[in-house]
Amino acid sequence: MGFFADFKASLLKGDVLSLATAVVIGGAFGKIVGSAVDDIIMPVVGLLTGGIDFTQKFVTLDGNSYPNLAAAKAAGAAVITYGNLVQAIINFVIISFFVFVVLRAADKAKKKEPVVEAAPAGPTQEELLTQIRDLLKK
């Protein structure tokens, strides 16, 4: 087989097609989760925290004070934007919870296979032979 034939064969394997499908669906699901977090959950979190925008929390390393992050960046000050880390942690927790709920619902929606009880074990071959022997002796 040539190089292109091998390449075509590997692309048409079920695993590759399943992976490609999962990536496309995952991208769409990521947009849904992102929208749920940004448009529904984060406004509620903002309301609960008194309207704090964590992405605007920063510390300047030059010792000067700036009214906001944009002013500090415009002045060329080195800043540590710890608020972005806090926001990323909040997003991670919310997204993780959202994915957990969806996966749990999907798991419950799966059709449960009925539990097949094991058939009672019959006598072993040795036991049957012993019974036959005993019957023949009588």
Tab-separated table of C-alpha atoms in Angstrom:
chain	number	residue	atom	x	y	z
A	1	MET	CA	0.000	0.000	0.000
A	2	GLY	CA	1.154	3.454	-0.811
A	3	PHE	CA	1.375	6.416	1.505
A	4	PHE	CA	-1.912	7.983	0.386
A	5	ALA	CA	-3.766	4.672	0.557
A	6	ASP	CA	-2.548	4.206	4.139
A	7	PHE	CA	-3.556	7.774	4.962
A	8	LYS	CA	-7.021	7.268	3.461
A	9	ALA	CA	-7.454	3.987	5.369
A	10	SER	CA	-6.504	5.627	8.676
A	11	LEU	CA	-8.911	8.528	8.058
A	12	LEU	CA	-11.801	6.215	7.341
A	13	LYS	CA	-11.361	4.130	10.471
A	14	GLY	CA	-14.279	4.341	12.848
A	15	ASP	CA	-12.116	5.761	15.635
A	16	VAL	CA	-11.005	8.765	13.597
A	17	LEU	CA	-14.527	9.531	12.429
A	18	SER	CA	-15.851	9.194	15.972
A	19	LEU	CA	-13.130	11.523	17.226
A	20	ALA	CA	-13.891	14.089	14.521
A	21	THR	CA	-17.577	13.952	15.395
A	22	ALA	CA	-16.781	14.356	19.084
A	23	VAL	CA	-14.583	17.390	18.377
A	24	VAL	CA	-17.317	19.114	16.360
A	25	ILE	CA	-19.983	18.359	18.957
A	26	GLY	CA	-17.586	19.371	21.742
A	27	GLY	CA	-16.991	22.739	20.063
A	28	ALA	CA	-20.715	23.368	19.800
A	29	PHE	CA	-21.262	22.218	23.384
A	30	GLY	CA	-18.447	24.531	24.499
A	31	LYS	CA	-20.286	27.483	22.969
A	32	ILE	CA	-23.483	26.487	24.770
A	33	VAL	CA	-21.694	26.165	28.102
A	34	GLY	CA	-19.790	29.419	27.540
A	35	SER	CA	-23.016	31.250	26.786
A	36	ALA	CA	-24.722	29.763	29.843
A	37	VAL	CA	-21.822	30.867	32.033
A	38	ASP	CA	-21.333	34.339	30.526
A	39	ASP	CA	-24.958	35.267	29.884
A	40	ILE	CA	-26.858	33.588	32.710
A	41	ILE	CA	-24.659	32.540	35.609
A	42	MET	CA	-22.025	35.301	35.750
A	43	PRO	CA	-24.594	38.124	35.964
A	44	VAL	CA	-26.073	36.331	38.981
A	45	VAL	CA	-22.587	35.938	40.490
A	46	GLY	CA	-21.970	39.640	39.819
A	47	LEU	CA	-25.205	40.497	41.575
A	48	LEU	CA	-24.277	38.346	44.571
A	49	THR	CA	-20.797	39.904	44.819
A	50	GLY	CA	-22.098	43.457	44.578
A	51	GLY	CA	-21.204	43.990	40.935
A	52	ILE	CA	-17.485	43.258	41.335
A	53	ASP	CA	-15.743	42.745	38.000
A	54	PHE	CA	-12.867	40.461	38.899
A	55	THR	CA	-11.140	41.029	35.562
A	56	GLN	CA	-10.427	44.630	36.638
A	57	LYS	CA	-8.554	43.616	39.820
A	58	PHE	CA	-4.830	44.185	39.499
A	59	VAL	CA	-1.630	45.116	41.317
A	60	THR	CA	0.970	47.369	39.731
A	61	LEU	CA	4.610	46.472	40.125
A	62	ASP	CA	5.950	50.015	39.650
A	63	GLY	CA	4.415	51.271	42.921
A	64	ASN	CA	2.144	53.835	41.258
A	65	SER	CA	-1.616	53.892	41.645
A	66	TYR	CA	-3.904	53.841	38.610
A	67	PRO	CA	-7.691	54.288	38.538
A	68	ASN	CA	-8.262	51.188	36.391
A	69	LEU	CA	-6.504	48.447	34.482
A	70	ALA	CA	-6.753	50.244	31.147
A	71	ALA	CA	-4.984	53.315	32.588
A	72	ALA	CA	-2.210	51.165	34.046
A	73	LYS	CA	-1.677	49.392	30.727
A	74	ALA	CA	-1.786	52.694	28.825
A	75	ALA	CA	0.955	54.013	31.119
A	76	GLY	CA	3.014	50.921	30.324
A	77	ALA	CA	3.059	49.752	33.938
A	78	ALA	CA	3.811	46.140	34.694
A	79	VAL	CA	0.683	44.714	36.299
A	80	ILE	CA	-0.364	41.441	37.863
A	81	THR	CA	-3.984	40.907	36.915
A	82	TYR	CA	-4.933	38.507	39.691
A	83	GLY	CA	-8.590	39.158	38.925
A	84	ASN	CA	-8.256	37.207	35.674
A	85	LEU	CA	-7.126	34.185	37.686
A	86	VAL	CA	-10.065	34.568	40.078
A	87	GLN	CA	-12.434	34.878	37.104
A	88	ALA	CA	-10.902	31.808	35.444
A	89	ILE	CA	-11.313	29.798	38.664
A	90	ILE	CA	-14.961	30.870	38.987
A	91	ASN	CA	-15.588	29.988	35.333
A	92	PHE	CA	-13.895	26.604	35.794
A	93	VAL	CA	-16.022	25.722	38.820
A	94	ILE	CA	-19.229	26.791	37.087
A	95	ILE	CA	-18.382	24.999	33.830
A	96	SER	CA	-17.314	21.864	35.722
A	97	PHE	CA	-20.606	21.849	37.597
A	98	PHE	CA	-22.559	22.422	34.376
A	99	VAL	CA	-20.771	19.547	32.607
A	100	PHE	CA	-21.291	17.326	35.673
A	101	VAL	CA	-25.033	18.003	35.628
A	102	VAL	CA	-25.279	17.290	31.891
A	103	LEU	CA	-23.248	14.076	32.148
A	104	ARG	CA	-25.268	12.923	35.134
A	105	ALA	CA	-28.519	13.550	33.236
A	106	ALA	CA	-27.148	11.692	30.212
A	107	ASP	CA	-26.112	8.780	32.411
A	108	LYS	CA	-29.591	8.587	33.944
A	109	ALA	CA	-31.166	8.788	30.481
A	110	LYS	CA	-29.246	5.737	29.290
A	111	LYS	CA	-31.372	2.664	29.073
A	112	LYS	CA	-30.601	0.421	31.984
A	113	GLU	CA	-29.851	-3.143	31.005
A	114	PRO	CA	-31.917	-5.611	32.977
A	115	VAL	CA	-29.916	-7.572	35.477
A	116	VAL	CA	-29.742	-11.161	34.342
A	117	GLU	CA	-29.757	-13.499	37.262
A	118	ALA	CA	-27.436	-16.434	36.953
A	119	ALA	CA	-29.156	-19.737	36.376
A	120	PRO	CA	-28.878	-22.090	39.305
A	121	ALA	CA	-25.868	-24.289	38.936
A	122	GLY	CA	-26.712	-27.904	38.203
A	123	PRO	CA	-24.783	-30.899	39.375
A	124	THR	CA	-21.259	-31.282	38.103
A	125	GLN	CA	-20.256	-34.075	35.770
A	126	GLU	CA	-18.639	-35.947	38.644
A	127	GLU	CA	-21.833	-35.735	40.707
A	128	LEU	CA	-23.901	-37.056	37.788
A	129	LEU	CA	-21.506	-39.938	37.254
A	130	THR	CA	-21.623	-40.746	40.974
A	131	GLN	CA	-25.436	-40.806	40.884
A	132	ILE	CA	-25.426	-43.067	37.820
A	133	ARG	CA	-22.947	-45.402	39.511
A	134	ASP	CA	-25.069	-45.545	42.643
A	135	LEU	CA	-28.228	-46.266	40.595
A	136	LEU	CA	-26.455	-49.031	38.692
A	137	LYS	CA	-25.310	-50.622	41.967
A	138	LYS	CA	-28.917	-50.827	43.157
